[in-house]
Coordinates of C-alpha atoms in Angstrom, one line a residue:
Chain Q
M1003 CA -21.9 -133.2 -64.8
F1004 CA -21.6 -136.7 -63.4
P1005 CA -24.1 -138.1 -61.0
K1006 CA -23.0 -138.3 -57.3
Q1007 CA -24.4 -141.8 -56.9
V1008 CA -24.9 -144.7 -59.3
S1009 CA -27.3 -147.5 -58.6
I1010 CA -25.9 -150.9 -59.8
F1011 CA -28.5 -153.4 -61.1
E1012 CA -26.7 -156.7 -60.8
V1013 CA -27.7 -159.2 -63.5
G1014 CA -25.1 -162.0 -62.9
A1015 CA -27.4 -164.4 -61.2
R1016 CA -29.8 -164.3 -64.1
D1017 CA -28.5 -162.8 -67.4
G1018 CA -25.1 -164.1 -66.3
L1019 CA -25.8 -167.6 -65.2
Q1020 CA -28.3 -168.4 -67.9
N1021 CA -25.4 -168.2 -70.3
E1022 CA -23.1 -170.4 -68.3
K1023 CA -23.3 -174.1 -67.5
S1024 CA -25.8 -175.1 -64.9
V1025 CA -25.0 -174.5 -61.3
S1026 CA -26.9 -175.9 -58.3
T1027 CA -29.8 -174.0 -56.6
Q1028 CA -27.7 -173.8 -53.5
D1029 CA -24.8 -172.1 -55.4
K1030 CA -27.2 -169.6 -56.9
I1031 CA -28.6 -168.8 -53.5
I1032 CA -25.1 -168.3 -52.1
L1033 CA -24.2 -166.0 -55.0
I1034 CA -27.3 -163.8 -54.4
E1035 CA -26.7 -163.6 -50.7
D1036 CA -23.0 -162.8 -51.3
L1037 CA -24.0 -160.0 -53.7
A1038 CA -26.4 -158.6 -51.1
S1039 CA -23.7 -158.7 -48.4
A1040 CA -21.4 -156.8 -50.7
G1041 CA -23.9 -153.9 -50.7
I1042 CA -25.7 -154.5 -53.9
K1043 CA -29.3 -153.3 -53.6
R1044 CA -30.9 -154.5 -56.8
I1045 CA -30.4 -158.1 -57.9
E1046 CA -31.9 -159.9 -60.8
A1047 CA -32.3 -163.3 -59.2
A1048 CA -34.6 -165.3 -61.4
S1049 CA -36.1 -165.9 -64.8
F1050 CA -39.5 -167.4 -65.5
V1051 CA -39.0 -168.0 -69.1
S1052 CA -40.0 -171.5 -70.1
P1053 CA -37.4 -174.1 -68.9
K1054 CA -37.7 -175.6 -72.3
W1055 CA -35.8 -172.5 -73.6
V1056 CA -33.6 -171.7 -70.6
P1057 CA -33.0 -174.9 -68.6
Q1058 CA -30.4 -173.1 -66.4
M1059 CA -33.2 -171.1 -64.8
A1060 CA -35.7 -173.9 -64.2
D1061 CA -35.2 -173.6 -60.4
S1062 CA -35.9 -169.9 -60.2
G1063 CA -38.9 -170.4 -57.9
E1064 CA -36.8 -172.4 -55.5
V1065 CA -34.0 -169.8 -55.6
L1066 CA -36.4 -166.9 -54.8
K1067 CA -38.2 -168.8 -52.1
N1068 CA -35.0 -169.9 -50.3
I1069 CA -32.7 -166.9 -50.3
N1070 CA -32.1 -165.3 -46.9
R1071 CA -33.6 -162.0 -47.8
S1072 CA -32.2 -158.6 -47.0
S1073 CA -34.9 -155.9 -46.6
A1074 CA -32.5 -153.4 -48.3
V1075 CA -32.5 -155.4 -51.5
T1076 CA -34.9 -155.7 -54.4
Y1077 CA -35.0 -159.2 -55.9
S1078 CA -36.1 -159.1 -59.5
A1079 CA -37.3 -161.7 -61.9
L1080 CA -37.7 -161.9 -65.7
T1081 CA -41.3 -162.6 -66.7
P1082 CA -42.0 -162.8 -70.4
N1083 CA -45.7 -163.7 -70.0
L1084 CA -48.6 -164.1 -67.6
K1085 CA -47.6 -167.6 -66.6
G1086 CA -44.1 -166.4 -65.8
L1087 CA -45.5 -163.5 -63.8
E1088 CA -47.7 -165.8 -61.7
L1089 CA -44.7 -168.0 -60.9
A1090 CA -42.6 -164.9 -60.0
L1091 CA -45.3 -163.4 -57.8
D1092 CA -45.8 -166.8 -56.1
A1093 CA -42.1 -167.0 -55.5
G1094 CA -42.0 -163.6 -54.0
A1095 CA -40.3 -161.5 -56.6
D1096 CA -40.1 -157.8 -55.5
E1097 CA -40.2 -156.6 -59.1
V1098 CA -40.4 -158.2 -62.5
A1099 CA -39.0 -157.4 -65.9
I1100 CA -40.2 -157.7 -69.5
F1101 CA -37.9 -158.0 -72.5
G1102 CA -38.4 -156.0 -75.7
A1103 CA -36.2 -155.0 -78.6
A1104 CA -35.5 -152.0 -80.8
S1105 CA -34.9 -154.4 -83.8
Q1106 CA -37.6 -156.2 -85.6
S1107 CA -35.3 -159.0 -86.7
F1108 CA -33.9 -159.5 -83.2
S1109 CA -37.4 -159.5 -81.7
K1110 CA -38.5 -162.2 -84.2
R1111 CA -35.6 -164.4 -83.6
N1112 CA -35.2 -163.9 -79.9
I1113 CA -38.8 -163.8 -78.7
N1114 CA -40.5 -165.1 -81.8
C1115 CA -42.7 -162.1 -82.6
S1116 CA -42.6 -158.6 -83.9
I1117 CA -41.9 -155.5 -81.7
E1118 CA -45.6 -154.7 -81.9
E1119 CA -46.7 -158.2 -81.0
S1120 CA -44.3 -158.3 -78.0
I1121 CA -45.8 -155.0 -76.7
E1122 CA -49.3 -156.5 -77.0
R1123 CA -48.1 -159.4 -74.9
F1124 CA -46.6 -157.2 -72.3
I1125 CA -49.9 -155.3 -71.6
P1126 CA -51.5 -158.0 -69.4
V1127 CA -48.2 -158.8 -67.7
I1128 CA -47.8 -155.1 -66.7
E1129 CA -51.5 -154.8 -65.7
Q1130 CA -51.4 -157.8 -63.4
A1131 CA -48.0 -156.9 -61.9
Q1132 CA -49.4 -153.4 -61.1
A1133 CA -52.5 -155.0 -59.6
A1134 CA -50.1 -156.9 -57.3
N1135 CA -48.2 -153.7 -56.6
V1136 CA -45.1 -155.1 -58.2
P1137 CA -43.0 -152.7 -60.3
V1138 CA -42.1 -153.7 -63.8
R1139 CA -38.8 -153.0 -65.5
G1140 CA -38.5 -152.9 -69.3
Y1141 CA -35.5 -154.0 -71.2
V1142 CA -34.9 -152.8 -74.7
S1143 CA -32.3 -154.8 -76.6
C1144 CA -30.1 -153.9 -79.6
V1145 CA -30.0 -150.2 -78.8
L1146 CA -26.7 -149.7 -80.5
G1147 CA -26.8 -152.4 -83.1
C1148 CA -28.4 -155.7 -84.1
P1149 CA -26.7 -158.9 -85.2
Y1150 CA -29.2 -159.2 -88.1
E1151 CA -29.9 -155.6 -89.1
G1152 CA -26.7 -153.8 -88.2
D1153 CA -27.2 -150.2 -87.2
I1154 CA -30.4 -149.4 -85.3
A1155 CA -31.8 -145.8 -85.4
S1156 CA -31.9 -144.1 -82.0
S1157 CA -35.3 -142.8 -82.9
E1158 CA -36.5 -146.4 -83.0
V1159 CA -34.9 -147.0 -79.5
A1160 CA -36.6 -143.9 -78.3
R1161 CA -40.0 -145.0 -79.7
V1162 CA -39.9 -148.4 -78.1
S1163 CA -38.6 -147.1 -74.9
E1164 CA -41.4 -144.5 -74.7
I1165 CA -44.1 -147.1 -75.4
L1166 CA -42.8 -149.3 -72.6
Y1167 CA -42.5 -146.3 -70.2
K1168 CA -46.0 -145.1 -71.0
M1169 CA -47.3 -148.7 -70.5
G1170 CA -46.1 -148.5 -67.0
C1171 CA -42.5 -149.7 -66.8
Y1172 CA -40.9 -147.7 -64.0
E1173 CA -37.4 -147.9 -65.7
I1174 CA -36.1 -148.7 -69.1
S1175 CA -32.8 -150.6 -69.4
L1176 CA -31.1 -149.8 -72.7
G1177 CA -29.2 -152.9 -73.8
D1178 CA -26.3 -152.9 -76.2
T1179 CA -26.8 -156.6 -76.6
I1180 CA -24.0 -157.3 -78.9
G1181 CA -21.6 -154.7 -77.5
V1182 CA -20.9 -152.9 -80.7
G1183 CA -21.4 -149.3 -79.5
T1184 CA -18.7 -146.7 -79.0
P1185 CA -18.8 -143.7 -76.7
H1186 CA -20.2 -141.0 -78.9
N1187 CA -22.9 -143.0 -80.5
A1188 CA -23.9 -144.4 -77.1
R1189 CA -24.2 -141.0 -75.6
K1190 CA -26.2 -139.7 -78.6
M1191 CA -28.6 -142.6 -78.3
V1192 CA -29.2 -142.0 -74.6
E1193 CA -29.7 -138.3 -75.3
E1194 CA -32.3 -139.1 -77.9
V1195 CA -34.1 -141.5 -75.7
S1196 CA -34.1 -139.1 -72.8
R1197 CA -36.1 -136.7 -74.9
K1198 CA -39.0 -139.3 -74.7
V1199 CA -38.3 -140.9 -71.3
P1200 CA -37.0 -138.9 -68.3
V1201 CA -33.3 -139.7 -67.9
D1202 CA -33.8 -140.7 -64.3
K1203 CA -36.0 -143.5 -65.6
L1204 CA -33.2 -144.9 -67.8
A1205 CA -30.6 -147.5 -67.2
L1206 CA -27.6 -148.6 -69.2
H1207 CA -27.1 -152.3 -70.0
F1208 CA -23.9 -152.3 -72.0
H1209 CA -22.1 -155.5 -73.0
D1210 CA -18.3 -155.6 -73.2
T1211 CA -18.0 -157.8 -76.3
Y1212 CA -15.7 -155.3 -78.0
G1213 CA -14.2 -154.0 -74.8
Q1214 CA -16.1 -150.7 -75.1
A1215 CA -18.5 -150.9 -72.2
L1216 CA -16.7 -148.8 -69.6
A1217 CA -15.8 -146.1 -72.1
N1218 CA -19.4 -146.1 -73.3
I1219 CA -20.7 -145.8 -69.7
L1220 CA -18.2 -143.0 -69.0
A1221 CA -19.5 -141.0 -72.0
C1222 CA -23.2 -141.7 -71.0
L1223 CA -22.7 -140.6 -67.4
E1224 CA -22.6 -137.1 -68.6
T1225 CA -26.3 -137.4 -69.7
G1226 CA -27.3 -137.8 -66.1
V1227 CA -28.2 -141.5 -66.3
S1228 CA -27.4 -143.1 -63.0
V1229 CA -28.5 -146.7 -63.1
I1230 CA -26.2 -149.3 -64.7
D1231 CA -26.6 -153.0 -65.2
S1232 CA -23.6 -155.3 -64.9
S1233 CA -22.7 -158.8 -64.0
V1234 CA -20.4 -159.9 -61.2
A1235 CA -17.3 -161.7 -62.6
G1236 CA -18.6 -160.9 -66.1
L1237 CA -20.8 -163.9 -65.8
G1238 CA -22.5 -164.8 -69.0
G1239 CA -19.7 -163.4 -71.0
C1240 CA -17.5 -166.4 -71.8
P1241 CA -14.5 -164.5 -73.2
Y1242 CA -13.6 -167.3 -75.7
A1243 CA -16.9 -168.1 -77.3
K1244 CA -18.0 -166.4 -80.5
G1245 CA -21.2 -164.6 -79.9
A1246 CA -20.8 -164.6 -76.2
S1247 CA -23.0 -162.1 -74.5
G1248 CA -20.0 -160.3 -73.1
N1249 CA -21.5 -158.9 -69.9
L1250 CA -19.5 -156.2 -68.2
A1251 CA -18.0 -157.2 -64.9
T1252 CA -19.5 -155.3 -62.0
E1253 CA -16.1 -155.2 -60.2
D1254 CA -14.6 -153.3 -63.1
L1255 CA -17.5 -150.9 -63.2
V1256 CA -17.4 -150.3 -59.4
Y1257 CA -13.6 -149.7 -59.6
M1258 CA -14.1 -147.0 -62.3
L1259 CA -17.0 -145.3 -60.4
R1260 CA -15.0 -145.3 -57.2
G1261 CA -12.2 -143.6 -59.0
L1262 CA -14.6 -141.1 -60.3
G1263 CA -15.8 -140.3 -56.8
I1264 CA -19.2 -141.8 -57.6
D1265 CA -20.8 -143.7 -54.7
T1266 CA -22.3 -147.1 -55.3
G1267 CA -22.6 -148.3 -51.7
I1268 CA -20.8 -151.5 -52.7
D1269 CA -17.8 -152.9 -51.0
L1270 CA -15.3 -153.8 -53.8
N1271 CA -13.5 -156.5 -51.8
S1272 CA -16.6 -158.3 -50.9
L1273 CA -17.9 -158.0 -54.4
V1274 CA -14.6 -159.5 -55.7
N1275 CA -15.0 -162.4 -53.3
A1276 CA -18.5 -163.0 -54.4
G1277 CA -17.4 -163.1 -58.1
N1278 CA -14.5 -165.3 -57.3
R1279 CA -16.6 -167.8 -55.4
I1280 CA -19.1 -168.3 -58.3
S1281 CA -16.3 -168.4 -60.8
Q1282 CA -14.7 -171.3 -58.8
V1283 CA -18.1 -173.1 -58.8
L1284 CA -18.2 -172.7 -62.6
G1285 CA -14.6 -173.8 -62.9
K1286 CA -13.6 -170.8 -64.9
T1287 CA -11.4 -167.7 -64.6
T1288 CA -13.3 -164.6 -63.5
G1289 CA -14.2 -162.3 -66.4
S1290 CA -13.3 -159.3 -64.2
K1291 CA -9.9 -157.7 -64.8
V1292 CA -10.1 -156.0 -61.4
A1293 CA -10.6 -159.4 -59.7
R1294 CA -7.6 -160.8 -61.6
A1295 CA -5.5 -157.8 -60.7
M1296 CA -6.4 -158.0 -57.1
G1297 CA -5.3 -161.6 -57.3
K1298 CA -7.3 -163.1 -54.5
Chain P
M111 CA -12.6 -131.2 -78.4
F112 CA -11.2 -134.5 -79.6
P113 CA -8.3 -134.7 -82.0
K114 CA -9.2 -135.5 -85.6
Q115 CA -6.3 -138.0 -85.9
V116 CA -4.6 -140.2 -83.4
S117 CA -1.1 -141.7 -84.0
I118 CA -0.8 -145.2 -82.6
F119 CA 2.6 -146.2 -81.3
E120 CA 2.6 -150.0 -81.5
V121 CA 4.5 -151.7 -78.7
G122 CA 3.5 -155.3 -79.1
A123 CA 6.7 -156.5 -80.8
R124 CA 8.8 -155.2 -77.8
D125 CA 6.9 -154.3 -74.6
G126 CA 4.5 -157.1 -75.6
L127 CA 6.8 -159.9 -76.6
Q128 CA 9.3 -159.3 -73.9
N129 CA 6.6 -160.4 -71.5
E130 CA 5.6 -163.5 -73.4
K131 CA 7.5 -166.8 -74.0
S132 CA 10.2 -166.5 -76.6
V133 CA 9.3 -166.6 -80.2
S134 CA 11.6 -167.0 -83.2
T135 CA 13.3 -164.1 -84.9
Q136 CA 11.4 -164.9 -88.0
D137 CA 8.0 -164.7 -86.2
K138 CA 9.0 -161.3 -84.8
I139 CA 9.9 -160.1 -88.3
I140 CA 6.5 -161.4 -89.7
L141 CA 4.7 -159.6 -86.9
I142 CA 6.4 -156.3 -87.5
E143 CA 5.8 -156.6 -91.3
D144 CA 2.2 -157.5 -90.6
L145 CA 1.8 -154.4 -88.4
A146 CA 3.3 -152.1 -91.1
S147 CA 1.0 -153.7 -93.7
A148 CA -2.0 -152.9 -91.5
G149 CA -1.1 -149.2 -91.6
I150 CA 0.8 -148.7 -88.4
K151 CA 3.4 -146.0 -88.8
R152 CA 5.3 -146.3 -85.5
I153 CA 6.5 -149.7 -84.4
E154 CA 8.6 -150.4 -81.3
A155 CA 10.6 -153.3 -82.8
A156 CA 13.5 -154.0 -80.6
S157 CA 15.1 -153.6 -77.1
F158 CA 18.8 -153.4 -76.4
V159 CA 18.5 -154.1 -72.8
S160 CA 21.1 -156.7 -71.6
P161 CA 20.0 -160.2 -72.7
K162 CA 20.8 -161.3 -69.2
W163 CA 17.8 -159.4 -68.1
V164 CA 15.5 -159.8 -71.1
P165 CA 16.5 -162.9 -73.0
Q166 CA 13.4 -162.6 -75.2
M167 CA 14.9 -159.6 -76.9
A168 CA 18.4 -161.0 -77.4
D169 CA 17.9 -161.1 -81.2
S170 CA 16.8 -157.5 -81.5
G171 CA 19.7 -156.7 -83.8
E172 CA 18.8 -159.5 -86.2
V173 CA 15.2 -158.4 -86.2
L174 CA 15.9 -154.8 -87.1
K175 CA 18.4 -155.8 -89.8
N176 CA 16.1 -158.3 -91.5
I177 CA 12.7 -156.7 -91.6
N178 CA 11.5 -155.7 -95.0
R179 CA 11.2 -152.0 -94.2
S180 CA 8.5 -149.7 -95.2
S181 CA 9.6 -146.1 -95.8
A182 CA 6.4 -144.9 -94.1
V183 CA 7.2 -146.6 -90.8
T184 CA 9.4 -145.6 -87.9
Y185 CA 11.1 -148.6 -86.3
S186 CA 12.0 -147.9 -82.7
A187 CA 14.3 -149.6 -80.2
L188 CA 14.6 -149.3 -76.4
T189 CA 18.1 -148.3 -75.4
P190 CA 18.8 -148.0 -71.7
N191 CA 22.5 -147.1 -72.0
L192 CA 25.3 -146.2 -74.5
K193 CA 26.0 -149.8 -75.3
G194 CA 22.4 -150.4 -76.2
L195 CA 22.4 -147.2 -78.2
E196 CA 25.4 -148.4 -80.3
L197 CA 23.8 -151.7 -81.0
A198 CA 20.5 -150.0 -82.0
L199 CA 22.2 -147.5 -84.3
D200 CA 24.3 -150.3 -85.8
A201 CA 21.1 -152.3 -86.5
G202 CA 19.4 -149.3 -88.1
A203 CA 16.8 -148.2 -85.5
D204 CA 15.0 -145.1 -86.8
E205 CA 14.5 -143.8 -83.3
V206 CA 15.4 -144.9 -79.8
A207 CA 13.7 -144.7 -76.4
I208 CA 14.9 -144.3 -72.8
F209 CA 12.9 -145.5 -69.8
G210 CA 12.4 -143.4 -66.7
A211 CA 10.0 -143.5 -63.8
A212 CA 7.9 -141.1 -61.7
S213 CA 8.4 -143.3 -58.6
Q214 CA 11.7 -143.6 -56.8
S215 CA 11.0 -147.0 -55.5
F216 CA 10.0 -148.3 -58.9
S217 CA 13.1 -146.8 -60.5
K218 CA 15.3 -148.5 -57.9
R219 CA 13.7 -151.9 -58.4
N220 CA 13.2 -151.7 -62.1
I221 CA 16.4 -150.1 -63.3
N222 CA 18.4 -150.2 -60.2
C223 CA 19.0 -146.5 -59.6
S224 CA 17.2 -143.4 -58.3
I225 CA 15.3 -141.1 -60.7
E226 CA 18.2 -138.7 -60.6
E227 CA 20.8 -141.3 -61.3
S228 CA 18.7 -142.6 -64.2
I229 CA 18.5 -139.1 -65.7
E230 CA 22.3 -138.8 -65.4
R231 CA 22.6 -142.0 -67.4
F232 CA 20.3 -140.8 -70.1
I233 CA 22.4 -137.7 -70.9
P234 CA 25.1 -139.4 -72.9
V235 CA 22.5 -141.6 -74.6
I236 CA 20.5 -138.6 -75.7
E237 CA 23.6 -136.7 -76.8
Q238 CA 24.9 -139.5 -79.0
A239 CA 21.5 -140.3 -80.4
Q240 CA 21.2 -136.6 -81.4
A241 CA 24.7 -136.6 -82.8
A242 CA 23.5 -139.5 -85.1
N243 CA 20.3 -137.6 -85.9
V244 CA 18.1 -140.2 -84.2
P245 CA 15.2 -139.0 -82.2
V246 CA 14.8 -140.1 -78.6
R247 CA 11.5 -140.9 -77.0
G248 CA 11.2 -140.8 -73.2
Y249 CA 9.0 -143.2 -71.2
V250 CA 7.9 -142.2 -67.7
S251 CA 6.4 -145.1 -65.8
C252 CA 4.1 -145.2 -62.8
V253 CA 2.3 -142.0 -63.7
L254 CA -0.9 -143.0 -62.0
G255 CA 0.4 -145.2 -59.3
C256 CA 3.3 -147.4 -58.2
P257 CA 3.3 -151.0 -57.0
Y258 CA 5.6 -150.0 -54.1
E259 CA 4.6 -146.4 -53.3
G260 CA 0.9 -146.4 -54.2
D261 CA -0.3 -143.0 -55.3
I262 CA 2.2 -140.8 -57.3
A263 CA 1.8 -137.0 -57.3
S264 CA 1.1 -135.6 -60.8
S265 CA 3.5 -132.8 -59.9
E266 CA 6.3 -135.5 -59.8
V267 CA 5.2 -136.9 -63.1
A268 CA 5.3 -133.4 -64.6
R269 CA 8.7 -132.7 -63.1
V270 CA 10.3 -135.9 -64.5
S271 CA 8.5 -135.4 -67.9
E272 CA 9.8 -131.8 -68.1
I273 CA 13.4 -132.9 -67.4
L274 CA 13.3 -135.6 -70.1
Y275 CA 11.7 -133.2 -72.6
K276 CA 14.2 -130.4 -71.9
M277 CA 17.0 -133.0 -72.2
G278 CA 15.9 -133.6 -75.7
C279 CA 13.3 -136.3 -75.8
Y280 CA 11.0 -135.4 -78.6
E281 CA 8.0 -137.1 -77.0
I282 CA 7.1 -138.2 -73.5
S283 CA 5.1 -141.4 -73.1
L284 CA 3.1 -141.4 -69.9
G285 CA 2.9 -144.9 -68.6
D286 CA 0.2 -146.2 -66.2
T287 CA 2.4 -149.2 -65.7
I288 CA 0.2 -151.0 -63.3
G289 CA -3.1 -149.9 -64.8
V290 CA -4.6 -148.5 -61.6
G291 CA -5.8 -145.2 -63.0
T292 CA -9.4 -144.1 -63.6
P293 CA -10.6 -141.5 -66.0
H294 CA -10.7 -138.3 -63.9
N295 CA -7.3 -138.8 -62.3
A296 CA -5.8 -139.8 -65.7
R297 CA -7.1 -136.6 -67.3
K298 CA -5.9 -134.5 -64.4
M299 CA -2.5 -136.0 -64.6
V300 CA -2.2 -135.2 -68.3
E301 CA -3.5 -131.7 -67.7
E302 CA -0.8 -131.1 -65.1
V303 CA 2.0 -132.6 -67.2
S304 CA 0.8 -130.5 -70.2
R305 CA 1.5 -127.3 -68.2
K306 CA 5.2 -128.3 -68.3
V307 CA 5.5 -130.2 -71.7
P308 CA 3.4 -129.2 -74.7
V309 CA 0.5 -131.6 -75.1
D310 CA 1.4 -132.4 -78.7
K311 CA 4.7 -133.9 -77.2
L312 CA 2.8 -136.3 -74.9
A313 CA 1.7 -139.8 -75.5
L314 CA -0.5 -142.1 -73.4
H315 CA 0.7 -145.6 -72.5
F316 CA -2.1 -147.0 -70.4
H317 CA -2.3 -150.6 -69.3
D318 CA -5.6 -152.4 -69.0
T319 CA -4.8 -154.4 -65.9
Y320 CA -8.0 -153.1 -64.2
G321 CA -10.0 -152.8 -67.4
Q322 CA -9.8 -149.0 -67.3
A323 CA -7.5 -148.2 -70.3
L324 CA -10.1 -147.3 -72.9
A325 CA -12.2 -145.2 -70.5
N326 CA -9.0 -143.4 -69.3
I327 CA -7.9 -142.7 -72.9
L328 CA -11.4 -141.4 -73.7
A329 CA -11.2 -139.0 -70.8
C330 CA -7.6 -137.9 -71.8
L331 CA -8.5 -137.3 -75.5
E332 CA -10.2 -134.2 -74.4
T333 CA -6.9 -132.7 -73.3
G334 CA -5.7 -132.7 -76.9
V335 CA -3.3 -135.6 -76.5
S336 CA -3.2 -137.5 -79.8
V337 CA -0.5 -140.2 -79.5
I338 CA -1.4 -143.5 -77.9
D339 CA 0.7 -146.6 -77.2
S340 CA -0.9 -150.0 -77.4
S341 CA -0.1 -153.6 -78.1
V342 CA -1.6 -155.7 -80.8
A343 CA -3.5 -158.7 -79.4
G344 CA -2.8 -157.2 -75.9
L345 CA 0.6 -158.9 -76.1
G346 CA 2.4 -158.8 -72.8
G347 CA -0.7 -158.8 -70.9
C348 CA -1.3 -162.4 -70.0
P349 CA -4.8 -162.2 -68.6
Y350 CA -4.3 -164.8 -66.0
A351 CA -1.0 -164.0 -64.4
K352 CA -0.9 -161.8 -61.3
G353 CA 1.1 -158.7 -61.9
A354 CA 0.7 -159.1 -65.7
S355 CA 1.6 -155.9 -67.5
G356 CA -1.9 -155.8 -69.0
N357 CA -1.2 -154.0 -72.2
L358 CA -4.2 -152.5 -74.0
A359 CA -5.0 -154.3 -77.2
T360 CA -4.5 -152.1 -80.3
E361 CA -7.5 -153.6 -82.0
D362 CA -9.8 -152.5 -79.2
L363 CA -8.3 -149.0 -79.2
V364 CA -8.7 -148.7 -83.0
Y365 CA -12.3 -149.9 -82.8
M366 CA -13.1 -147.1 -80.3
L367 CA -11.3 -144.4 -82.2
R368 CA -13.0 -145.4 -85.4
G369 CA -16.4 -145.2 -83.6
L370 CA -15.4 -141.7 -82.4
G371 CA -14.7 -140.7 -86.0
I372 CA -11.0 -140.3 -85.2
D373 CA -8.7 -141.4 -88.0
T374 CA -5.7 -143.7 -87.3
G375 CA -4.8 -144.8 -90.8
I376 CA -5.0 -148.4 -89.7
D377 CA -7.0 -151.1 -91.3
L378 CA -8.8 -153.0 -88.5
N379 CA -9.2 -156.2 -90.4
S380 CA -5.5 -156.4 -91.2
L381 CA -4.6 -155.5 -87.7
V382 CA -6.8 -158.3 -86.3
N383 CA -5.2 -160.7 -88.7
A384 CA -1.7 -159.6 -87.5
G385 CA -2.7 -160.1 -83.8
N386 CA -4.3 -163.4 -84.5
R387 CA -1.2 -164.7 -86.3
I388 CA 1.2 -163.9 -83.5
S389 CA -1.3 -165.2 -80.9
Q390 CA -1.3 -168.5 -82.8
V391 CA 2.5 -168.6 -82.7
L392 CA 2.3 -168.0 -78.9
G393 CA -0.4 -170.7 -78.6
K394 CA -2.6 -168.3 -76.7
T395 CA -6.0 -166.7 -77.1
T396 CA -5.7 -163.1 -78.3
G397 CA -6.1 -160.5 -75.6
S398 CA -8.2 -158.3 -77.9
K399 CA -11.9 -158.4 -77.3
V400 CA -12.5 -157.0 -80.7
A401 CA -10.5 -159.8 -82.3
R402 CA -12.5 -162.4 -80.3
A403 CA -15.8 -160.8 -81.3
M404 CA -14.8 -160.6 -84.9
G405 CA -14.1 -164.4 -84.5
K406 CA -11.6 -164.8 -87.3

């Protein structure tokens, strides 16, 4: 039984733009405001990772402070550590997110520590966020495969997800970081995780690197999961670069959900316009097939 | 319950290349031979539509006569009329195909006659093909929507499919010509058609114009349908042209089916190599996400 409603968690302004060439603070603000106008209620707007590592996000504080806020929207920020959390709180993030992995090798290469060490680091971040009444979202990457280890056991995804959930993350976003999953193994993974974390606390963050994201989401919707991460215009997923992150375009997801009779509260035309505007800023063709087909 | 095996009907060398810039006869032959080497058993290799209308296919006779044939492969040709059929039989086509529509407006604009008139025209083609012991495949276009009429009733798709089947077509390929379908309406359409034509006589020909093809196929596999049309490298689906046909890349389909444990008999690496070779000839990036991700 499919959910009647799906909540889209829009990651284009962060996960997307951090994998594109730099755009101005003003263009980021316009994008975020466009997304809110299109009816998106949850927007990842900033990252307080060290600008040494992610220079594209160095102006995250300025972005968060200067958007014309909608009270209906939650503006989220990625906060890998206490310093990041302080900056995010100072800039007025409504919620924050931490980033873990289901693969030891990926954890070591991506955030430079083991899974266990990363969890230790998250403890004070979660405590201080909770003290400030700011919800914390947890990402788990490599849930369907790892570029270094290959297959990842769903039991390991479930174990890490449960730890983050019990530590206080209000929602766990399951990331198929390299997009290698296919429908049945994706659904099985979600089913296994949902035995440790309530399914209404799970989100899907599936990349489209192998073109499988929508089919995988379709299969997983049957588990009852009803939060999906995606990126307007497929931002961050340069279709021609090897190893591109391959974000799923929000437009294509909303099109499918609309066809399935699942409400998202998003106006597809406005969303397409938002995606086309930022694509134009980047000087690239939109990564959304729906946007290309609509030909605006 | 999903089928254990799926038969891929590869349309890249015809439906694909007729929507690309012209390539040499030799390059077409190489493509067809590459596809056979990769394990594809059904290849649409030629079209005997008037070269006035489709100049890219003017050398179809030469192609069919000069491929190094595999006895395991069926080489098919599109034959809109008796003249086309004669040319196809002369060139040694193993099977032929006729092209109908579930939309009156599309039929009139695409083949210049009503649905009923087109069916009248098919009668002698089918009769002569059968007299030569050559099976006839029937395409029905616009099964999930029409660029001129919008929604198309599944009952009309079922009606036209049944007529073609009863006239002698051994298989009916259901074409979402403009790629507008979504999973539930795609499955409902197949279910409705399968009440008039046995499901093992149906094929899916879904375009990826809106990025929905794989999700739609996933949903339809539950009906028992087990023949799917697709186009290596997504040939014919220029991703940047408005109104592009948007063929689904065979590589992406085979990747999904493999993940579902469904056998196709196709070697994915060889298939990717075949698609990359013709893409290089065309001077364009492959339309297959799997091929891009595999980065060969």
